[in-house]
Short mmCIF file of C-alpha atoms in Angstrom, two decimals:
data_model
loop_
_atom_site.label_atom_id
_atom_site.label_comp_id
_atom_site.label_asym_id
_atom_site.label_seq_id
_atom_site.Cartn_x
_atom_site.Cartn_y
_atom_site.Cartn_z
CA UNK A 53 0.00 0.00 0.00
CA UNK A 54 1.15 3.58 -0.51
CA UNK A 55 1.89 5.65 2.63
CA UNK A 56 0.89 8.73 2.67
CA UNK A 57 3.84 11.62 3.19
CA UNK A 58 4.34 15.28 2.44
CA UNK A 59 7.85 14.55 0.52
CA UNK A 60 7.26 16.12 -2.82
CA UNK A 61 9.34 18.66 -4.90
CA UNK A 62 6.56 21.35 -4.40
CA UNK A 63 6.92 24.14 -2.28
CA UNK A 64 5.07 24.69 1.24
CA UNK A 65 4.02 27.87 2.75
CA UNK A 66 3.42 31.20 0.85
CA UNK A 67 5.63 30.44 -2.14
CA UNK A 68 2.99 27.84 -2.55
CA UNK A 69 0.74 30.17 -4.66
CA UNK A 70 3.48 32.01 -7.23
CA UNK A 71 4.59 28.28 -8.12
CA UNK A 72 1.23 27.37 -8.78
CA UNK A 73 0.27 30.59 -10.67
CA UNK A 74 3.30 29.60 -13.09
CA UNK A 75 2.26 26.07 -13.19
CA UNK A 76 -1.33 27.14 -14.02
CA UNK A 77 -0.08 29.90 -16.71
CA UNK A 78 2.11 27.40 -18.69
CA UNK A 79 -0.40 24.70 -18.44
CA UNK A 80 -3.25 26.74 -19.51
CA UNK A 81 -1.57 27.51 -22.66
CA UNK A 82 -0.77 23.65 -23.48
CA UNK A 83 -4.69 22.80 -22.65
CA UNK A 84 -5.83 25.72 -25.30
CA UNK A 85 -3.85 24.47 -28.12
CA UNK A 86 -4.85 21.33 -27.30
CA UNK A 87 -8.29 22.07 -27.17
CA UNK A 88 -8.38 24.04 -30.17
CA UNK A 89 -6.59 21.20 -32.54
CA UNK A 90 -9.05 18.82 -30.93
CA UNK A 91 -11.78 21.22 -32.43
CA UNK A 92 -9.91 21.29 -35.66
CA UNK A 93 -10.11 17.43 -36.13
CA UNK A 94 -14.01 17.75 -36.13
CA UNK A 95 -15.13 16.59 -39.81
CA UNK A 96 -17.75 18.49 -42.25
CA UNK A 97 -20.71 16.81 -40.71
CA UNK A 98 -19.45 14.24 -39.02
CA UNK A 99 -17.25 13.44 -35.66
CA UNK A 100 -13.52 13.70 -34.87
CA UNK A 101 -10.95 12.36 -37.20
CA UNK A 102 -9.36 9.85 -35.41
CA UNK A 103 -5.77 11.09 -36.45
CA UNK A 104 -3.91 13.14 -38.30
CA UNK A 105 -0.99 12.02 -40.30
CA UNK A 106 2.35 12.86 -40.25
CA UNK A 107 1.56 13.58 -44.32
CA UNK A 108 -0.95 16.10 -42.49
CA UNK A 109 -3.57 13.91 -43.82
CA UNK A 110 -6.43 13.46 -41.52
CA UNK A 111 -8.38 10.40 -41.32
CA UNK A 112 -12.25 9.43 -41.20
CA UNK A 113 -14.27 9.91 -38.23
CA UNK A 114 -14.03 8.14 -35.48
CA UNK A 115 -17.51 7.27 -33.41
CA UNK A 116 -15.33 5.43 -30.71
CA UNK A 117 -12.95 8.26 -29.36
CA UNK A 118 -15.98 11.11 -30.62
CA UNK A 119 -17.68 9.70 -27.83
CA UNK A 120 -15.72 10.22 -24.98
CA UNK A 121 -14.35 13.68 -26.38
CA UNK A 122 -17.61 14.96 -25.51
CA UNK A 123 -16.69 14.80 -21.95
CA UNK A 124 -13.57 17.17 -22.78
CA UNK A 125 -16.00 19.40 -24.87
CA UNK A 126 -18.27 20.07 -21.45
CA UNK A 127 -15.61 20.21 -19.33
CA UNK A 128 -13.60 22.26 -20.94
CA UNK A 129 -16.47 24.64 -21.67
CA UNK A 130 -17.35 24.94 -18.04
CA UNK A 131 -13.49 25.45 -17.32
CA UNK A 132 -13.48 28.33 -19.76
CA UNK A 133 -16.64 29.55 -19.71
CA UNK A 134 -17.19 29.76 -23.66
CA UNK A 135 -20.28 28.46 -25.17
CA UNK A 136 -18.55 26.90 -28.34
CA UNK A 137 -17.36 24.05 -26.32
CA UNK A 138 -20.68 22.97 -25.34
CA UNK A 139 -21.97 23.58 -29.20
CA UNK A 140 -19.69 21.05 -30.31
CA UNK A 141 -20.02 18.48 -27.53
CA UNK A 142 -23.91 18.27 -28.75
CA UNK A 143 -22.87 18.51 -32.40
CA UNK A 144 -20.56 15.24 -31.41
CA UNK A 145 -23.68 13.71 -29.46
CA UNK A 146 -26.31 14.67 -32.37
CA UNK A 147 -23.69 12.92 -34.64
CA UNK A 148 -23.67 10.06 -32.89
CA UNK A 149 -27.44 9.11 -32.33
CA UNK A 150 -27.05 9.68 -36.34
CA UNK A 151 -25.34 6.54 -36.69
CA UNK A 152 -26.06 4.11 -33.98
CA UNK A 153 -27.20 0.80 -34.93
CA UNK A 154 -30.93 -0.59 -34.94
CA UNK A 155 -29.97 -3.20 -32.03
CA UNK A 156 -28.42 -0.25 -29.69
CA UNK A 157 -24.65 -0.41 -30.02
CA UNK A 158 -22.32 1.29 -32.41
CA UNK A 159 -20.02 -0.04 -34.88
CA UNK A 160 -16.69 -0.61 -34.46
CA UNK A 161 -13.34 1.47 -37.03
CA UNK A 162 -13.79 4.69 -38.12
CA UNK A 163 -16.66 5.75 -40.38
CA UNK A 164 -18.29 5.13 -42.86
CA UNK A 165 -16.97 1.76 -43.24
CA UNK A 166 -18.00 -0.51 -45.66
CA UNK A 167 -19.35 -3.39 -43.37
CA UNK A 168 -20.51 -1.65 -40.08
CA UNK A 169 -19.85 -4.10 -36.99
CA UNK A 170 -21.37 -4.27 -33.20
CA UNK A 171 -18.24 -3.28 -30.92
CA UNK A 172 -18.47 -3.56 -27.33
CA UNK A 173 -15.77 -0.99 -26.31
CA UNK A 174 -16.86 1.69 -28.98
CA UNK A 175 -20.29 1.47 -27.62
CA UNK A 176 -19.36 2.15 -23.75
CA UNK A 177 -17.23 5.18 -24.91
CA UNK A 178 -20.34 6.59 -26.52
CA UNK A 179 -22.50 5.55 -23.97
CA UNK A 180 -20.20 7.90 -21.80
CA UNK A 181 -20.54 10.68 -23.68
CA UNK A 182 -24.08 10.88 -24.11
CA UNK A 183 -24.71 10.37 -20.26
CA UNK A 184 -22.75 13.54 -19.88
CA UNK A 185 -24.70 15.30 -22.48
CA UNK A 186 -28.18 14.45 -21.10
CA UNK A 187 -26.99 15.60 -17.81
CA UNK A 188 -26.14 18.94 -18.63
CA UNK A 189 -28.65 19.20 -21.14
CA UNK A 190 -31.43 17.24 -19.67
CA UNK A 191 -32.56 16.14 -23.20
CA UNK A 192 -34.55 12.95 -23.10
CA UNK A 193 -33.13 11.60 -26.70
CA UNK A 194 -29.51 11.41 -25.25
CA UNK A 195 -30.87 9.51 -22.02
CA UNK A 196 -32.40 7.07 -24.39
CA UNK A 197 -30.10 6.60 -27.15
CA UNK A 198 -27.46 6.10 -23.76
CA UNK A 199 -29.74 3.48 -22.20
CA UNK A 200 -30.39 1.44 -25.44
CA UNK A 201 -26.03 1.06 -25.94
CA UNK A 202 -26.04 0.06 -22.35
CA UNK A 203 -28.70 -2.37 -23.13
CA UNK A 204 -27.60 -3.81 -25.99
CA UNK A 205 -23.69 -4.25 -24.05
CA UNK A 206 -25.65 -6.07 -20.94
CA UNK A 207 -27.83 -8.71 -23.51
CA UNK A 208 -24.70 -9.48 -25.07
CA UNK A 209 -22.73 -10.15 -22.41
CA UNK A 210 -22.97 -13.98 -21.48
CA UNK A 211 -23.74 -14.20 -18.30
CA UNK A 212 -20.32 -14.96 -17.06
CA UNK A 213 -18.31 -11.72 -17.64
CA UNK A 214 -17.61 -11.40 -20.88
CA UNK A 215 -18.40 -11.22 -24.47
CA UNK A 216 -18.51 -13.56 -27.45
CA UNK A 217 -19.03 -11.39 -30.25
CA UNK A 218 -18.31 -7.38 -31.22
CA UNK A 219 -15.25 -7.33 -29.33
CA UNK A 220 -11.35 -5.98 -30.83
CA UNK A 221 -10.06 -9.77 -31.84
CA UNK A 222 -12.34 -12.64 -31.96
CA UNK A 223 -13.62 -13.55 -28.45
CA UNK A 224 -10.81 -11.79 -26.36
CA UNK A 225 -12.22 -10.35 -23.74
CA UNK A 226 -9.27 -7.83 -22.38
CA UNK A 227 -8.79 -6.28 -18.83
CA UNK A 228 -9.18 -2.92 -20.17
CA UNK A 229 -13.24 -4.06 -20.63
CA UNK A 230 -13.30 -1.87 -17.01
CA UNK A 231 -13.74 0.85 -19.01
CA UNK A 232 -17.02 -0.73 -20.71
CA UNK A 233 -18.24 -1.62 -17.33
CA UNK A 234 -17.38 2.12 -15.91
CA UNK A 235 -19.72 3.52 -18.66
CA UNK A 236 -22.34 0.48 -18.02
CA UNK A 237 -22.59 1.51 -14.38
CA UNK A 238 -22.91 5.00 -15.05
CA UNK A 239 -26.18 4.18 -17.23
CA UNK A 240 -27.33 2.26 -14.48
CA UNK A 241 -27.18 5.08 -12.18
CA UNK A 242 -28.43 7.23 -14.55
CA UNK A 243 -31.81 4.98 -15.74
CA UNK A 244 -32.26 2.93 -12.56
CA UNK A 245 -31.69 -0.27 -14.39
CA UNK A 246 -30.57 -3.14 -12.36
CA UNK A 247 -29.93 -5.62 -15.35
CA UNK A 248 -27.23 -3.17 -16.42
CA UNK A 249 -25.41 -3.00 -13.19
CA UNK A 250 -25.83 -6.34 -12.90
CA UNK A 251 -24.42 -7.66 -15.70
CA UNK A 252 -21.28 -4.69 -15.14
CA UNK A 253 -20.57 -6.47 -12.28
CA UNK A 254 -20.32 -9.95 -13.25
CA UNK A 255 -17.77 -8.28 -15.82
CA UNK A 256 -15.82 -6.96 -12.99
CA UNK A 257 -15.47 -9.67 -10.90
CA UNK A 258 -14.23 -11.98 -13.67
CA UNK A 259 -11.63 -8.95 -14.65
CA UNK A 260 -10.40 -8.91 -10.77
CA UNK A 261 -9.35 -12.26 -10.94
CA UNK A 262 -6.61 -11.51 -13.55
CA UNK A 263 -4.53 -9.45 -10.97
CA UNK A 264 -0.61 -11.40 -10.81
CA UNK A 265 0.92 -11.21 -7.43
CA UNK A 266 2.83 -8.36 -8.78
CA UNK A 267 -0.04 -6.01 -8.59
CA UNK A 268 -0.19 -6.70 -12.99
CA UNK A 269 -3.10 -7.48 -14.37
CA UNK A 270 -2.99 -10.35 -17.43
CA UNK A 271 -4.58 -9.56 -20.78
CA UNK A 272 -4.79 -5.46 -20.18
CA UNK A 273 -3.19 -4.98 -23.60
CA UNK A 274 -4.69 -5.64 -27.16
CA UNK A 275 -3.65 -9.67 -27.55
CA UNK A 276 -4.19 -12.27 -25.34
CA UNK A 277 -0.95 -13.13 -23.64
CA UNK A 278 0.83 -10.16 -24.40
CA UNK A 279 2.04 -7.20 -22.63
CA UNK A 280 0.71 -3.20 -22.58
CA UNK A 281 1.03 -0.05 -23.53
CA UNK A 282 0.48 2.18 -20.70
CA UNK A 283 -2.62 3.34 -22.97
CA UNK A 284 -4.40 -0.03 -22.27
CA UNK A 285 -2.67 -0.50 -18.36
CA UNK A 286 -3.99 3.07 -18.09
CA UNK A 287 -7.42 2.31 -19.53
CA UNK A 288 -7.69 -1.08 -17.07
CA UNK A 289 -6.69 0.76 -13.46
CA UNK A 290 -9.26 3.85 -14.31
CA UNK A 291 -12.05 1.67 -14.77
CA UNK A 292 -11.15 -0.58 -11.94
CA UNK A 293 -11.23 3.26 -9.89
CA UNK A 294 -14.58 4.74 -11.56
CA UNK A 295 -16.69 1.63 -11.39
CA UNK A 296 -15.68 1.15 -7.37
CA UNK A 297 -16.79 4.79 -7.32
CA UNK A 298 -20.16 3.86 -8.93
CA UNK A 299 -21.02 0.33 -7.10
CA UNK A 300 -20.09 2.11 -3.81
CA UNK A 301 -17.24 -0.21 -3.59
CA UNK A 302 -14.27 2.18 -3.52
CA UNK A 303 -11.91 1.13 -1.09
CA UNK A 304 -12.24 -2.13 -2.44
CA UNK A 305 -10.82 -1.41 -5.92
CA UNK A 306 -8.19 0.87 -4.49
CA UNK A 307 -6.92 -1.73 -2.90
CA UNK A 308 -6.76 -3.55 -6.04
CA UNK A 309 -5.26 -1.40 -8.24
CA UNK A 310 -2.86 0.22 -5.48
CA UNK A 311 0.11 -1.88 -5.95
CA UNK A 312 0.23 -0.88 -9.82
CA UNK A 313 -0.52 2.42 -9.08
CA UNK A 314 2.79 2.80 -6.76
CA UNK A 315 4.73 0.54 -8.97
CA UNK A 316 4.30 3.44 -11.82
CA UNK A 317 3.98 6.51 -9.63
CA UNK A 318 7.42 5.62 -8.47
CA UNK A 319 8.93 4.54 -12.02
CA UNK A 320 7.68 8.08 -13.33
CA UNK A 321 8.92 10.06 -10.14
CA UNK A 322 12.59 8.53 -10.51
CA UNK A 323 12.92 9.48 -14.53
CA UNK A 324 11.31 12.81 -14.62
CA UNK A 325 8.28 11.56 -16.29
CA UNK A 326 9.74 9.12 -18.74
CA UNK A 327 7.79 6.19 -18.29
CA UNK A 328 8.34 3.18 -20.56
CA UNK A 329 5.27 2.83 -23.10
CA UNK A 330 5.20 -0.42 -23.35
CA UNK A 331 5.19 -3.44 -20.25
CA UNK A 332 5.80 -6.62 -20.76
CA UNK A 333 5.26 -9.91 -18.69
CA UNK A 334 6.66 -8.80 -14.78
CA UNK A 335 6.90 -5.68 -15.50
CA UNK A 336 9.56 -6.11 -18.63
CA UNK A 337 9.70 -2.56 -19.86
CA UNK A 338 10.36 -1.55 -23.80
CA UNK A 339 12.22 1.54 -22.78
CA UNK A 340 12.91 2.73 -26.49
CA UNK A 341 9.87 5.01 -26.59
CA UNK A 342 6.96 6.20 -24.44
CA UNK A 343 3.07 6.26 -24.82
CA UNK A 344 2.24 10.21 -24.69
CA UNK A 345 -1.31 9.19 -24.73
CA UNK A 346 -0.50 6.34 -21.86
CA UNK A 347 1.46 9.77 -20.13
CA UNK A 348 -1.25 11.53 -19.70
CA UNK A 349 -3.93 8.73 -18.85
CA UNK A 350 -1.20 7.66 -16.21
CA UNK A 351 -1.30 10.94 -14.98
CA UNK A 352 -5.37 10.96 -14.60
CA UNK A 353 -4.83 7.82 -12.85
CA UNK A 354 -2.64 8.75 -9.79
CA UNK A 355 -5.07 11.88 -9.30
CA UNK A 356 -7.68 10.26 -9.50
CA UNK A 357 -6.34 8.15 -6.79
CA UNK A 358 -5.23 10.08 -4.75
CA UNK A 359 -8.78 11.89 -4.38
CA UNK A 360 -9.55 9.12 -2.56
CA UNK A 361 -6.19 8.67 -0.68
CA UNK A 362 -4.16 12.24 -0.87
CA UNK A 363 -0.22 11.79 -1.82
CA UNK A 364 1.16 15.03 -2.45
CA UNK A 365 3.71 12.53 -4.38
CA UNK A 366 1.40 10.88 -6.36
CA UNK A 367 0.55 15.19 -7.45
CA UNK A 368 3.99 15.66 -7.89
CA UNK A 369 4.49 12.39 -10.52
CA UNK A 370 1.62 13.42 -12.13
CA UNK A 371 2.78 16.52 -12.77
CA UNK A 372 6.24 15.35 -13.88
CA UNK A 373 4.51 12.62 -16.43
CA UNK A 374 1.99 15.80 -17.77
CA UNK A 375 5.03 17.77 -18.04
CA UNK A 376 6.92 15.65 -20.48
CA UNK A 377 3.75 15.63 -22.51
CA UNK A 378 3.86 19.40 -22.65
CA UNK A 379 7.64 19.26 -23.96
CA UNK A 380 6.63 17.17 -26.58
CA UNK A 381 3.49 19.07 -27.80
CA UNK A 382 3.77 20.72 -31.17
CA UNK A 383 3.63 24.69 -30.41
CA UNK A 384 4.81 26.35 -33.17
CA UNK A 385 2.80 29.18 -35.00
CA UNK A 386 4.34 27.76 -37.72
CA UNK A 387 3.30 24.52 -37.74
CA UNK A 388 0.13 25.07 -39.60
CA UNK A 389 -2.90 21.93 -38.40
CA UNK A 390 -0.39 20.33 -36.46
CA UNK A 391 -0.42 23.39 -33.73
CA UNK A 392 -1.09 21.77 -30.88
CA UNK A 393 -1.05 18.01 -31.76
CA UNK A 394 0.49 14.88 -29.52
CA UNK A 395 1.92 12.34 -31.45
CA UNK A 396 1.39 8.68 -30.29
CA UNK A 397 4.96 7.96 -29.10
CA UNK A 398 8.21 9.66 -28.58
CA UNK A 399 9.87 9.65 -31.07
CA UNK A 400 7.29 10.15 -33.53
CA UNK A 401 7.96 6.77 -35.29
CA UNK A 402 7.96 4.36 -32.09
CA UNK A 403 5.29 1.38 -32.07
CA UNK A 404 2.69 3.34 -30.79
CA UNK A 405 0.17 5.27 -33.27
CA UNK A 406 3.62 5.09 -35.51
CA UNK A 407 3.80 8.69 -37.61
CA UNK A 408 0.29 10.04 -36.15
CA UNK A 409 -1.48 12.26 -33.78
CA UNK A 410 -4.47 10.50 -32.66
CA UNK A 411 -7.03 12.88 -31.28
CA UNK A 412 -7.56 10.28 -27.98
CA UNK A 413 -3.71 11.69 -27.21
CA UNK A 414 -5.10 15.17 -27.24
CA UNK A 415 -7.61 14.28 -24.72
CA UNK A 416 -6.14 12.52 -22.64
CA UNK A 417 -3.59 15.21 -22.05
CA UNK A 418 -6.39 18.18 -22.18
CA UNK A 419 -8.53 15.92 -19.35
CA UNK A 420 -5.01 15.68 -17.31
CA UNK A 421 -4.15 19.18 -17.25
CA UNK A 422 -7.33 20.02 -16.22
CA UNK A 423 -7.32 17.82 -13.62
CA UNK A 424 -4.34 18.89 -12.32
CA UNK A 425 -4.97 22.04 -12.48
CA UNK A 426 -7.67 21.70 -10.43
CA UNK A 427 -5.62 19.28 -7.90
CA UNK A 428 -2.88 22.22 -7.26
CA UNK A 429 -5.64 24.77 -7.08
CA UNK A 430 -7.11 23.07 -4.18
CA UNK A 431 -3.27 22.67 -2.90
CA UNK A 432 -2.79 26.29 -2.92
CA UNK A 433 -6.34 26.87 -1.34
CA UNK A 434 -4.85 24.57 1.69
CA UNK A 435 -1.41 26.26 2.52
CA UNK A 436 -2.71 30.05 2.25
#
């Protein structure tokens, strides 16, 4: 288990506020450009491009990652106060129930595609998005539209924890299916039904079994048997964290996700926010690139932990694994559509999202430095 300490490179007592005025003043300007390229990657009736190539080429829509952007949009627009944010989240949302499929879900690639197929993970990041649109807007058709994914993800599922059909590869069933049962529960809390949670929870419980001794969870990257990117390690411990959250089960899931959680704040503390993109069986890292995207997720991770149990250290690595984000963020005037862009590795052509910006890195790291923000805020708040 972590103990909790005070150790941290951040300042105490009055200097407390002038570092975090900087920090907020250099980190605001990374979240606008991010938040305007993520804008930019919005199609001509359609969603977000799912990347842009490094031939400045942007691809088709992408329903999956459109669906939790909406999320960004609404924070972001209550964060800055501007109007357009929420005008695009609902031009996302009004996209979506456009294209959702006659038995509930979504399909899985970008879109159009040519032979439109029922994916399981695409339809929980949609479902997410349109629960956060009905709640600020209060508009029945994205309750609905929400409920009938949620539905459709709950029939589906066997009865056992898992899915036969509409998932990435065949019948695997990956770890990082906590963040189809995060967006499950959340539809359960928000339309009261119990089949939903439910069946979320028989998910779960299968998932927790996979934990190794080493606080690693098998089968939380994209093949069965394989190792991660901290994307998909990153995707697996934030589920685990939101769905405790929503079954009321928090300390629970802390606990289970706690040893990974230190094993990675520590790794990212000790190298200045160079954390290996890629983890192998015991922890084996691939230490030629990293994962911006996994960054950034990483970072929402260890704040979103320590929420529950405060860490000024786990603030601090956060901060460091944002931070080499920011340094790698394209900021030149000059750089035309890329302004603002996060590739998928460092360097540009590791194994990761090889020669592209997807727009998922660009949220990611937009939902991070608001969070953070908002973490040394509070900080601040404490020591004046």
């Amino acid at each position: 288990m972590i103990e909790a300490s005070l150790k941290t490179d951040f300042a105490s007592g009055p200097g407390m506020n002038s570092m975090v005025m900087n920090f907020q003043q250099r980190y605001e300007r990374h979240l606008e450009l991010a938040m305007h390229w993520l804008a930019g990657s919005i199609r001509p009736r359609g969603g977000s491009a799912a990347h842009l190539a490094l031939s400045g080429v942007w691809s088709r829509s992408y329903p999956e990652t459109s669906g939790y952007i909406i999320n960004t949009f609404l924070d972001y627009g209550r964060r800055s106060q501007e109007p357009r944010w929420a005008t695009l989240a609902h031009a996302l949302g009004d996209w979506l129930l456009e294209i959702q499929m006659e038995s509930g879900a979504w399909s899985g690639g970008v879109h159009p595609r040519a032979q439109p197929s029922e994916s399981v993970f695409n339809t929980a990041q949609i479902v997410l998005g349109l629960g956060a649109l009905y709640q600020v807007s209060g508009e029945m058709r994205y309750l609905q539209a929400m409920e009938r994914g949620a539905q459709w993800l709950a029939a589906t599922e066997n009865g056992a924890g898992s899915w036969a059909t509409g998932n990435y590869r065949g019948s695997f069933n990956p770890t990082y299916y906590t963040r189809v049962t995060w967006p499950m529960l959340e539809a359960a809390r928000l339309t009261g039904d119990g089949r939903i949670r439910e069946s979320a929870g028989r998910v779960l419980e299968q998932l927790l079994t996979r934990r190794h001794p080493d606080g690693s969870f098998a089968d939380w990257g994209f093949s069965f048997g394989a190792g991660a990117f901290t994307h998909t390690i990153a995707y697996t411990l934030r589920g685990f964290l939101e769905s405790g959250r929503l079954l009321g089960e928090e300390e629970h899931f802390l606990d289970a996700v706690s040893p990974a959680v230190e094993r990675l704040y520590r790794r990212a503390e000790l190298r200045q926010g160079l954390l290996p993109g890629f983890f192998g069986d015991g922890w084996k890292r691939d230490q030629s690139f990293v994962c911006l995207t996994g960054n950034a997720q990483i970072a929402l991770v260890l704040l979103r932990y320590e929420s529950a149990r405060p860490d000024l250290r786990l603030v601090n690595a956060a901060c460091k694994l944002v931070d080499y984000v920011c340094h790698r963020q394209i900021l030149s005037p000059l750089s035309g559509r890329f302004r603002g862009a996060i590739a998928g590795s460092s360097p540009v052509w590791g194994p990761y999202l090889r020669f592209r910006y997807p727009n998922w890195a660009a949220k990611f790291f937009a939902d991070s430095l608001m969070l953070l923000m908002q973490r040394l805020e509070s900080e601040a708040k404490v020591v004046r």
